[in-house]
Short mmCIF file of C-alpha atoms in Angstrom, two decimals:
data_model
loop_
_atom_site.label_atom_id
_atom_site.label_comp_id
_atom_site.label_asym_id
_atom_site.label_seq_id
_atom_site.Cartn_x
_atom_site.Cartn_y
_atom_site.Cartn_z
CA UNK A 11 10.03 -12.91 -36.12
CA UNK A 12 13.13 -13.37 -38.20
CA UNK A 13 15.24 -16.35 -39.13
CA UNK A 14 17.83 -17.57 -41.61
CA UNK A 15 18.75 -20.94 -43.02
CA UNK A 16 21.73 -22.39 -41.20
CA UNK A 17 23.58 -25.66 -41.29
CA UNK A 18 23.45 -27.67 -38.07
CA UNK A 19 27.13 -26.99 -37.35
CA UNK A 20 26.76 -23.23 -37.67
CA UNK A 21 23.43 -23.18 -35.82
CA UNK A 22 24.87 -25.01 -32.83
CA UNK A 23 27.83 -22.64 -32.70
CA UNK A 24 25.94 -19.39 -33.22
CA UNK A 25 26.18 -16.70 -30.55
CA UNK A 26 26.26 -12.95 -30.26
CA UNK A 27 29.65 -11.41 -31.08
CA UNK A 28 31.10 -9.64 -28.03
CA UNK A 29 34.40 -9.40 -26.33
CA UNK A 30 34.65 -12.46 -24.11
CA UNK A 31 35.78 -10.67 -20.95
CA UNK A 32 33.12 -7.99 -21.21
CA UNK A 33 30.39 -10.55 -21.86
CA UNK A 34 31.44 -12.79 -18.98
CA UNK A 35 31.62 -9.83 -16.61
CA UNK A 36 28.16 -8.73 -17.67
CA UNK A 37 26.80 -12.25 -17.27
CA UNK A 38 28.19 -12.47 -13.74
CA UNK A 39 26.63 -9.12 -12.83
CA UNK A 40 23.26 -10.11 -14.30
CA UNK A 41 23.27 -13.42 -12.43
CA UNK A 42 24.18 -11.75 -9.13
CA UNK A 43 21.52 -9.07 -9.66
CA UNK A 44 18.90 -11.72 -10.40
CA UNK A 45 19.82 -13.58 -7.21
CA UNK A 46 19.66 -10.39 -5.11
CA UNK A 47 16.30 -9.47 -6.64
CA UNK A 48 14.93 -12.94 -5.90
CA UNK A 49 16.06 -12.68 -2.28
CA UNK A 50 14.45 -9.23 -1.98
CA UNK A 51 11.11 -10.49 -3.36
CA UNK A 52 11.25 -13.43 -0.96
CA UNK A 53 11.90 -10.98 1.88
CA UNK A 54 8.82 -8.93 0.88
CA UNK A 55 6.64 -12.04 0.88
CA UNK A 56 7.93 -12.95 4.33
CA UNK A 57 7.35 -9.47 5.79
CA UNK A 58 4.04 -8.56 4.16
CA UNK A 59 2.40 -11.91 3.34
CA UNK A 60 4.01 -14.10 6.06
CA UNK A 61 5.12 -16.63 3.40
CA UNK A 62 8.29 -18.49 4.28
CA UNK A 63 10.33 -19.15 1.11
CA UNK A 64 11.82 -22.56 0.41
CA UNK A 65 15.51 -22.63 -0.45
CA UNK A 66 14.90 -24.88 -3.45
CA UNK A 67 12.30 -22.45 -4.86
CA UNK A 68 14.59 -19.50 -4.21
CA UNK A 69 17.45 -21.14 -6.13
CA UNK A 70 15.15 -22.13 -8.98
CA UNK A 71 13.65 -18.62 -9.29
CA UNK A 72 17.12 -17.02 -9.16
CA UNK A 73 18.34 -19.21 -12.02
CA UNK A 74 15.16 -18.64 -14.03
CA UNK A 75 15.37 -14.88 -13.67
CA UNK A 76 19.07 -14.88 -14.52
CA UNK A 77 18.43 -16.95 -17.66
CA UNK A 78 15.55 -14.71 -18.72
CA UNK A 79 17.48 -11.50 -18.10
CA UNK A 80 20.55 -12.80 -19.94
CA UNK A 81 18.51 -13.86 -22.96
CA UNK A 82 16.68 -10.52 -22.97
CA UNK A 83 20.01 -8.65 -23.07
CA UNK A 84 22.06 -11.04 -25.21
CA UNK A 85 19.40 -12.60 -27.39
CA UNK A 86 21.94 -14.27 -29.69
CA UNK A 87 24.05 -15.76 -26.91
CA UNK A 88 23.94 -19.54 -27.22
CA UNK A 89 23.04 -21.16 -23.90
CA UNK A 90 22.86 -24.85 -23.28
CA UNK A 91 19.89 -24.90 -20.93
CA UNK A 92 20.45 -28.51 -19.86
CA UNK A 93 23.82 -27.53 -18.36
CA UNK A 94 22.42 -24.20 -17.11
CA UNK A 95 20.47 -25.79 -14.24
CA UNK A 96 23.57 -27.63 -13.03
CA UNK A 97 26.36 -25.14 -13.68
CA UNK A 98 25.23 -21.91 -15.38
CA UNK A 99 28.65 -20.59 -16.27
CA UNK A 100 29.66 -23.75 -18.12
CA UNK A 101 26.67 -23.40 -20.42
CA UNK A 102 28.03 -20.32 -22.22
CA UNK A 103 29.98 -21.15 -25.39
CA UNK A 104 33.14 -19.34 -26.48
CA UNK A 105 32.89 -17.98 -30.01
CA UNK A 106 36.69 -18.12 -30.46
CA UNK A 107 36.63 -21.87 -29.96
CA UNK A 108 34.05 -22.40 -32.69
CA UNK A 109 35.52 -19.95 -35.19
CA UNK A 110 32.53 -17.64 -35.67
CA UNK A 111 34.48 -14.39 -35.85
CA UNK A 112 32.63 -11.79 -37.89
CA UNK A 113 29.30 -13.64 -38.11
CA UNK A 114 26.18 -12.37 -36.38
CA UNK A 115 22.44 -12.53 -36.59
CA UNK A 116 20.42 -9.26 -36.69
CA UNK A 117 18.13 -8.72 -33.68
CA UNK A 118 14.32 -8.48 -34.15
CA UNK A 119 12.47 -5.20 -34.50
CA UNK A 120 11.40 -3.27 -31.40
CA UNK A 121 8.70 -5.10 -29.48
CA UNK A 122 9.06 -8.19 -31.66
CA UNK A 123 9.64 -11.81 -30.82
CA UNK A 124 12.63 -13.69 -32.17
CA UNK A 125 13.15 -17.43 -32.41
CA UNK A 126 16.37 -19.28 -33.02
CA UNK A 127 15.13 -22.09 -35.23
CA UNK A 128 17.17 -25.04 -36.43
CA UNK A 129 17.22 -25.04 -40.22
CA UNK A 130 18.36 -28.59 -40.91
CA UNK A 131 16.03 -30.76 -42.97
CA UNK A 132 15.88 -34.02 -41.07
CA UNK A 133 13.30 -36.08 -39.29
CA UNK A 134 14.47 -35.24 -35.79
CA UNK A 135 13.52 -33.03 -32.88
CA UNK A 136 14.44 -29.40 -33.42
CA UNK A 137 14.39 -26.50 -31.01
CA UNK A 138 12.76 -23.12 -30.92
CA UNK A 139 13.33 -20.50 -28.26
CA UNK A 140 12.52 -16.87 -27.79
CA UNK A 141 11.94 -13.90 -25.52
CA UNK A 142 8.37 -12.61 -25.36
CA UNK A 143 8.32 -8.85 -24.73
CA UNK A 144 5.74 -6.27 -23.81
CA UNK A 145 5.19 -3.19 -25.93
CA UNK A 146 7.67 -1.26 -23.78
CA UNK A 147 10.39 -3.82 -24.42
CA UNK A 148 10.29 -5.56 -21.03
CA UNK A 149 10.75 -9.34 -21.26
CA UNK A 150 7.60 -11.10 -20.07
CA UNK A 151 8.43 -14.75 -20.79
CA UNK A 152 11.18 -17.03 -21.96
CA UNK A 153 10.38 -20.33 -23.60
CA UNK A 154 12.28 -23.05 -25.36
CA UNK A 155 11.23 -26.56 -26.24
CA UNK A 156 11.67 -29.34 -28.80
CA UNK A 157 9.01 -30.60 -31.18
CA UNK A 158 8.84 -32.83 -34.22
CA UNK A 159 9.54 -30.96 -37.46
CA UNK A 160 11.14 -31.78 -40.80
CA UNK A 161 12.30 -28.29 -41.69
CA UNK A 162 12.67 -24.77 -40.36
CA UNK A 163 9.26 -23.71 -41.68
CA UNK A 164 7.52 -26.33 -39.55
CA UNK A 165 9.62 -25.24 -36.59
CA UNK A 166 8.53 -21.63 -37.05
CA UNK A 167 4.89 -22.65 -37.28
CA UNK A 168 5.25 -24.53 -34.01
CA UNK A 169 6.94 -21.52 -32.42
CA UNK A 170 4.04 -19.31 -33.48
CA UNK A 171 1.63 -21.77 -31.88
CA UNK A 172 3.58 -21.63 -28.62
CA UNK A 173 3.48 -17.84 -28.75
CA UNK A 174 -0.29 -17.72 -29.24
CA UNK A 175 -0.83 -20.15 -26.36
CA UNK A 176 1.31 -17.98 -24.10
CA UNK A 177 -0.57 -14.86 -25.14
CA UNK A 178 -3.85 -16.38 -23.98
CA UNK A 179 -2.41 -17.95 -20.82
CA UNK A 180 -0.78 -14.68 -19.77
CA UNK A 181 -4.00 -12.75 -20.32
CA UNK A 182 -2.82 -10.65 -23.22
CA UNK A 183 -6.29 -10.40 -24.62
CA UNK A 184 -7.15 -6.69 -24.52
CA UNK A 185 -10.19 -5.06 -22.99
CA UNK A 186 -11.49 -1.57 -23.62
CA UNK A 187 -12.10 0.68 -20.61
CA UNK A 188 -14.02 3.92 -21.09
CA UNK A 189 -13.44 6.61 -18.47
CA UNK A 190 -16.07 9.30 -17.92
CA UNK A 191 -16.50 12.09 -15.39
CA UNK A 192 -19.53 12.34 -13.12
CA UNK A 193 -21.12 14.68 -15.67
CA UNK A 194 -20.83 11.98 -18.33
CA UNK A 195 -18.02 13.55 -20.36
CA UNK A 196 -15.27 11.26 -21.58
CA UNK A 197 -12.30 11.77 -19.29
CA UNK A 198 -9.63 10.20 -21.53
CA UNK A 199 -10.33 10.41 -25.24
CA UNK A 200 -10.48 6.97 -26.79
CA UNK A 201 -10.39 5.23 -23.42
CA UNK A 202 -7.70 2.79 -22.37
CA UNK A 203 -6.82 -0.70 -23.53
CA UNK A 204 -5.60 -3.09 -20.85
CA UNK A 205 -4.77 -6.80 -20.73
CA UNK A 206 -7.61 -9.16 -19.98
CA UNK A 207 -5.94 -10.05 -16.68
CA UNK A 208 -5.55 -6.41 -15.54
CA UNK A 209 -6.61 -5.36 -12.05
CA UNK A 210 -8.11 -2.10 -10.86
CA UNK A 211 -4.63 -1.12 -9.63
CA UNK A 212 -3.34 -1.59 -13.21
CA UNK A 213 -6.08 0.71 -14.45
CA UNK A 214 -5.11 3.36 -11.91
CA UNK A 215 -1.48 3.16 -12.99
CA UNK A 216 -2.52 3.45 -16.64
CA UNK A 217 -4.57 6.57 -15.83
CA UNK A 218 -1.59 8.10 -14.04
CA UNK A 219 0.77 7.35 -16.93
CA UNK A 220 -1.70 8.91 -19.36
CA UNK A 221 -2.53 12.05 -17.35
CA UNK A 222 0.78 12.54 -15.43
CA UNK A 223 -1.24 14.20 -12.68
CA UNK A 224 -3.80 11.90 -11.07
CA UNK A 225 -1.74 9.39 -9.11
CA UNK A 226 -3.62 6.27 -7.86
CA UNK A 227 -4.44 7.52 -4.36
CA UNK A 228 -5.97 10.63 -5.90
CA UNK A 229 -8.42 8.59 -7.99
CA UNK A 230 -11.88 7.39 -7.07
CA UNK A 231 -13.25 4.91 -9.60
CA UNK A 232 -16.88 3.78 -9.45
CA UNK A 233 -19.32 1.81 -11.55
CA UNK A 234 -21.91 4.12 -13.15
CA UNK A 235 -25.45 3.94 -11.77
CA UNK A 236 -28.60 4.37 -13.91
CA UNK A 237 -29.97 7.92 -14.12
CA UNK A 238 -32.40 8.67 -11.31
CA UNK A 239 -31.23 5.76 -9.20
CA UNK A 240 -30.81 6.38 -5.49
CA UNK A 241 -28.29 3.58 -5.08
CA UNK A 242 -24.79 4.49 -4.00
CA UNK A 243 -22.19 3.82 -6.71
CA UNK A 244 -19.93 0.82 -6.18
CA UNK A 245 -16.31 1.86 -5.62
CA UNK A 246 -13.80 -0.29 -7.49
CA UNK A 247 -11.50 -2.27 -5.20
CA UNK A 248 -7.89 -1.85 -6.32
CA UNK A 249 -7.14 -5.50 -5.50
CA UNK A 250 -9.88 -6.95 -7.70
CA UNK A 251 -9.67 -7.84 -11.37
CA UNK A 252 -11.39 -5.61 -13.91
CA UNK A 253 -13.25 -8.71 -15.10
CA UNK A 254 -15.31 -8.53 -11.91
CA UNK A 255 -16.86 -5.29 -13.17
CA UNK A 256 -16.84 -6.07 -16.90
CA UNK A 257 -20.14 -5.91 -18.80
CA UNK A 258 -20.07 -8.90 -21.15
CA UNK A 259 -23.26 -7.80 -22.93
CA UNK A 260 -21.73 -4.51 -24.07
CA UNK A 261 -18.22 -6.03 -24.33
CA UNK A 262 -16.72 -3.00 -22.59
CA UNK A 263 -16.23 -1.46 -19.18
CA UNK A 264 -17.32 2.06 -18.30
CA UNK A 265 -15.81 3.62 -15.18
CA UNK A 266 -16.68 6.95 -13.53
CA UNK A 267 -13.59 8.93 -12.53
CA UNK A 268 -13.47 11.45 -9.68
CA UNK A 269 -10.45 13.52 -8.67
CA UNK A 270 -10.07 13.42 -4.86
CA UNK A 271 -7.53 16.24 -4.92
CA UNK A 272 -4.00 16.22 -3.47
CA UNK A 273 -3.53 13.45 -0.93
CA UNK A 274 -1.29 12.79 2.08
CA UNK A 275 -0.80 9.59 4.03
CA UNK A 276 -2.76 9.17 7.24
CA UNK A 277 0.43 8.69 9.21
CA UNK A 278 1.63 12.12 8.00
CA UNK A 279 -1.73 13.69 8.82
CA UNK A 280 -1.84 12.29 12.37
CA UNK A 281 1.80 13.08 13.04
CA UNK A 282 1.44 16.79 12.35
CA UNK A 283 -1.91 17.20 14.09
CA UNK A 284 -0.50 15.58 17.27
CA UNK A 285 2.90 17.26 17.04
CA UNK A 286 1.38 20.73 17.55
CA UNK A 287 -0.18 20.13 21.00
CA UNK A 288 2.91 18.17 22.06
CA UNK A 289 5.09 21.24 21.43
CA UNK A 290 2.72 24.11 22.21
CA UNK A 291 1.54 23.00 25.66
CA UNK A 292 5.06 22.77 27.24
CA UNK A 293 5.88 26.22 25.84
CA UNK A 294 3.23 27.77 28.11
CA UNK A 295 4.58 25.78 31.07
CA UNK A 296 8.35 26.21 30.67
CA UNK A 297 8.68 29.67 29.06
CA UNK A 298 7.54 33.10 30.32
CA UNK A 299 4.81 33.49 27.72
CA UNK A 300 2.46 35.44 29.96
CA UNK A 301 4.57 38.56 29.95
CA UNK A 302 3.30 39.10 26.41
CA UNK A 303 -0.22 39.15 27.85
CA UNK A 304 0.51 41.81 30.47
CA UNK A 305 1.53 39.59 33.41
CA UNK A 306 4.84 39.50 35.23
CA UNK A 307 7.51 36.90 34.57
CA UNK A 308 7.30 35.48 38.10
CA UNK A 309 4.59 32.92 38.71
CA UNK A 310 3.97 30.11 41.14
CA UNK A 311 3.92 26.66 39.53
CA UNK A 312 1.53 24.35 41.35
CA UNK A 313 2.01 20.55 41.45
CA UNK A 314 -1.19 20.01 39.43
CA UNK A 315 0.30 22.09 36.60
CA UNK A 316 3.44 19.93 36.58
CA UNK A 317 1.44 16.70 36.55
CA UNK A 318 -0.81 18.15 33.84
CA UNK A 319 2.09 18.83 31.45
CA UNK A 320 3.41 15.29 32.00
CA UNK A 321 -0.06 13.82 31.45
CA UNK A 322 -0.58 15.93 28.32
CA UNK A 323 2.79 15.05 26.75
CA UNK A 324 2.35 11.35 27.53
CA UNK A 325 -1.03 11.36 25.79
CA UNK A 326 0.15 12.94 22.54
CA UNK A 327 3.42 11.05 22.49
CA UNK A 328 1.36 7.86 22.84
CA UNK A 329 -0.79 8.93 19.93
CA UNK A 330 2.22 9.54 17.69
CA UNK A 331 3.69 6.15 18.58
CA UNK A 332 0.34 4.48 17.89
CA UNK A 333 0.20 6.19 14.51
CA UNK A 334 3.44 4.58 13.34
CA UNK A 335 3.44 1.27 15.23
CA UNK A 336 -0.16 0.31 16.05
CA UNK A 337 -2.75 1.78 13.70
CA UNK A 338 -3.58 0.04 10.43
CA UNK A 339 -5.49 2.29 8.08
CA UNK A 340 -8.14 0.97 5.70
CA UNK A 341 -7.47 3.96 3.42
CA UNK A 342 -3.88 4.85 2.61
CA UNK A 343 -4.38 8.59 2.16
CA UNK A 344 -6.49 11.56 3.16
CA UNK A 345 -7.16 14.86 1.34
CA UNK A 346 -4.48 17.47 1.88
CA UNK A 347 -7.08 19.96 3.14
CA UNK A 348 -7.66 17.73 6.19
CA UNK A 349 -4.13 18.52 7.35
CA UNK A 350 -5.01 22.21 7.78
CA UNK A 351 -8.41 21.57 9.39
CA UNK A 352 -7.17 18.92 11.79
CA UNK A 353 -4.06 20.88 12.71
CA UNK A 354 -6.18 23.98 13.35
CA UNK A 355 -8.48 21.94 15.64
CA UNK A 356 -5.74 20.33 17.73
CA UNK A 357 -3.26 23.20 17.76
CA UNK A 358 -5.79 25.87 18.71
CA UNK A 359 -7.45 23.79 21.43
CA UNK A 360 -4.04 22.77 22.74
CA UNK A 361 -2.98 26.41 23.06
CA UNK A 362 -6.37 27.36 24.51
CA UNK A 363 -6.18 24.76 27.29
CA UNK A 364 -2.46 25.31 27.97
CA UNK A 365 -3.03 29.05 28.38
CA UNK A 366 -5.56 28.63 31.22
CA UNK A 367 -4.05 25.59 32.98
CA UNK A 368 -0.64 27.30 33.25
CA UNK A 369 -2.00 30.80 33.86
CA UNK A 370 -0.40 32.82 36.71
CA UNK A 371 -3.86 33.33 38.26
CA UNK A 372 -4.78 29.64 38.05
CA UNK A 373 -6.34 28.22 41.23
CA UNK A 374 -5.55 24.53 41.73
CA UNK A 375 -8.05 21.93 42.91
CA UNK A 376 -7.66 19.88 46.08
CA UNK A 377 -4.93 17.27 46.31
CA UNK A 378 -7.39 14.35 46.50
CA UNK A 379 -9.36 15.54 43.47
CA UNK A 380 -6.13 15.93 41.52
CA UNK A 381 -5.02 12.36 42.32
CA UNK A 382 -8.42 10.89 41.47
CA UNK A 383 -8.57 12.77 38.16
CA UNK A 384 -5.06 11.92 36.96
CA UNK A 385 -5.30 8.34 38.25
CA UNK A 386 -8.59 7.72 36.47
CA UNK A 387 -7.29 9.40 33.32
CA UNK A 388 -4.08 7.36 33.28
CA UNK A 389 -6.03 4.10 33.56
CA UNK A 390 -8.19 5.23 30.63
CA UNK A 391 -5.12 6.11 28.56
CA UNK A 392 -3.64 2.63 29.03
CA UNK A 393 -7.05 1.10 28.29
CA UNK A 394 -7.23 3.17 25.14
CA UNK A 395 -3.88 1.78 24.01
CA UNK A 396 -5.09 -1.79 24.58
CA UNK A 397 -8.30 -1.08 22.62
CA UNK A 398 -6.22 0.15 19.68
CA UNK A 399 -4.14 -3.04 19.78
CA UNK A 400 -7.35 -5.11 19.64
CA UNK A 401 -8.55 -3.13 16.61
CA UNK A 402 -5.13 -3.53 14.98
CA UNK A 403 -5.40 -7.31 15.17
CA UNK A 404 -8.68 -7.20 13.25
CA UNK A 405 -6.85 -5.98 10.14
CA UNK A 406 -4.13 -7.39 7.94
CA UNK A 407 -0.76 -5.59 7.79
CA UNK A 408 -1.84 -3.81 4.59
CA UNK A 409 -4.95 -2.42 6.32
CA UNK A 410 -7.40 -4.81 4.65
CA UNK A 411 -9.77 -7.08 6.50
CA UNK A 412 -13.12 -5.35 6.13
CA UNK A 413 -15.60 -4.82 8.94
CA UNK A 414 -15.51 -7.33 11.79
CA UNK A 415 -17.15 -7.61 15.18
CA UNK A 416 -14.56 -6.64 17.79
CA UNK A 417 -14.35 -8.85 20.85
CA UNK A 418 -12.45 -8.74 24.10
CA UNK A 419 -11.92 -6.29 26.94
CA UNK A 420 -14.34 -3.33 26.83
CA UNK A 421 -15.52 -4.24 23.32
CA UNK A 422 -17.69 -6.94 24.88
CA UNK A 423 -19.97 -4.23 26.30
CA UNK A 424 -19.26 -1.15 24.11
CA UNK A 425 -19.14 -0.91 20.32
CA UNK A 426 -16.56 1.89 20.23
CA UNK A 427 -14.54 1.24 23.35
CA UNK A 428 -11.61 3.19 21.89
CA UNK A 429 -13.76 6.34 21.78
CA UNK A 430 -15.13 5.61 25.26
CA UNK A 431 -11.67 5.48 26.83
CA UNK A 432 -10.62 8.57 24.84
CA UNK A 433 -13.51 10.61 26.24
CA UNK A 434 -13.11 9.38 29.82
CA UNK A 435 -9.37 10.08 29.84
CA UNK A 436 -10.10 13.73 29.02
CA UNK A 437 -12.77 13.69 31.72
CA UNK A 438 -10.07 12.60 34.18
CA UNK A 439 -7.79 15.40 32.98
CA UNK A 440 -10.53 17.98 33.51
CA UNK A 441 -11.41 16.62 36.96
CA UNK A 442 -7.78 17.20 37.94
CA UNK A 443 -7.28 20.60 36.27
CA UNK A 444 -10.81 22.07 36.41
CA UNK A 445 -10.79 24.70 33.62
CA UNK A 446 -13.55 25.99 31.35
CA UNK A 447 -11.27 25.57 28.33
CA UNK A 448 -10.76 21.90 29.14
CA UNK A 449 -14.48 21.21 29.47
CA UNK A 450 -15.21 23.02 26.20
CA UNK A 451 -12.71 20.75 24.47
CA UNK A 452 -14.28 17.71 26.17
CA UNK A 453 -17.78 18.62 24.94
CA UNK A 454 -16.64 19.24 21.36
CA UNK A 455 -14.56 16.05 21.22
CA UNK A 456 -17.41 14.01 22.74
CA UNK A 457 -19.92 15.27 20.17
CA UNK A 458 -17.55 14.43 17.28
CA UNK A 459 -16.71 10.94 18.54
CA UNK A 460 -20.35 10.21 19.41
CA UNK A 461 -21.33 10.94 15.83
CA UNK A 462 -18.59 8.59 14.57
CA UNK A 463 -19.66 5.90 17.04
CA UNK A 464 -23.34 6.03 16.08
CA UNK A 465 -22.42 5.72 12.39
CA UNK A 466 -20.16 2.74 13.06
CA UNK A 467 -22.73 1.07 15.34
CA UNK A 468 -25.48 1.35 12.71
CA UNK A 469 -23.13 0.02 10.02
CA UNK A 470 -22.12 -3.02 12.09
CA UNK A 471 -25.75 -3.83 12.97
CA UNK A 472 -26.65 -3.61 9.27
CA UNK A 473 -23.75 -5.79 8.12
CA UNK A 474 -24.18 -8.40 10.84
CA UNK A 475 -27.94 -8.86 10.81
CA UNK A 476 -27.97 -12.63 11.41
CA UNK A 477 -29.37 -13.42 7.94
CA UNK A 478 -27.90 -15.71 5.24
CA UNK A 479 -25.33 -17.18 7.58
CA UNK A 480 -24.01 -13.84 8.82
CA UNK A 481 -23.49 -13.49 12.58
CA UNK A 482 -25.88 -11.27 14.49
CA UNK A 483 -24.36 -8.22 16.13
CA UNK A 484 -24.70 -8.52 19.92
CA UNK A 485 -26.52 -5.99 22.06
CA UNK A 486 -23.98 -3.42 23.32
CA UNK A 487 -23.66 0.17 24.47
CA UNK A 488 -22.61 2.52 21.67
CA UNK A 489 -20.02 4.76 23.29
CA UNK A 490 -20.89 6.19 26.71
CA UNK A 491 -22.16 3.60 29.15
CA UNK A 492 -24.42 3.92 31.02
CA UNK A 493 -25.89 6.80 29.00
CA UNK A 494 -25.59 5.83 25.34
#
């Protein structure tokens, strides 16, 4: 804080010395930028939180941000805030009109707070105003208000009181967070200090800034469990406040850090694993690939092979579209290694099936069996899409929403109706094409999805047990009615 004793005339006329045209141009740009930023934030709330902004609030926030930004850039620029809310550009005073050429007031030190305090000794209301900054220099708050004081010293004392109140209200009380690895070693020497109002997401950002390597999606933060305990550690929710996990007895928070390795988004993972079969299967159908395996270039293409390539491409194109427009993922990312494993699974099986279905020596099934298989499979594909839409509506746009009991359509009789329709659509494909490769893929996929379904069914029955006001999970098939 810094101040100087000024007469009322000089204090009222004091402003930062700049060229008038340059200052006015800068003020216009700052005001326009603040308005654009306010509109953008309102747009984000509308898209992601479904909050419709009021025009009056939008105008008020635009003016507030513009005033704060202007005072953070031109701290010595005199602004009449009473006029500001009516006509902002009339509130800026011209230093040439008041004859202040050559006079200026030194700015505060880096990270400091500066108050313009009236220095007249009179029994009247005086003003104090300042910009409250973070340690990195970013303006956090702007305040200005009158109070009773007889001199500048009393005004400064009042300004300090306002500052302390704002520190507590804004949660600038610090908390110590100790980060340890699973072996118990301190991960970041000295730990981290964060504001009292910090969230788990703030802690993740602080870890990333400190390490420059472990970005938030690569971190897994848990509460330590006592030695020998068989309880699973509680994973910190990035949306919650750190206070929810704070140990008041020890007056500190200890967090266990685990590196999850390089991560990719789930949409990227699914896109590449589905893109392979979508490209590889038509290659075996449209191009003379079998000459590389010792067969001639001429081959007879049966109708079932043509319908099979259409069915196949529709399936994987549907999956890619669902990835970007339907699915809502509870976890934003997946380990990078999953890209290679999943791509190997889908790409190799896709090539394996395409090789035998489009083989020159392939023997087609009867026409009726082909129609039944593809017809049944197509119905299951469309049912699968509808099941995914039902699951989508159980989650918020950001993927949150927790576990819920799905209702409607096939979910009224099957816990994992999306897996059921996925399995039966491949059964329809194999009824129509009748290849060993296709049935091998069906068995492997069924075993994987059955394991997922059993895990999900047990979890839902445990969560919704009918106790303490929780709903009871209804009796349903798991995945494969009428067998399981």
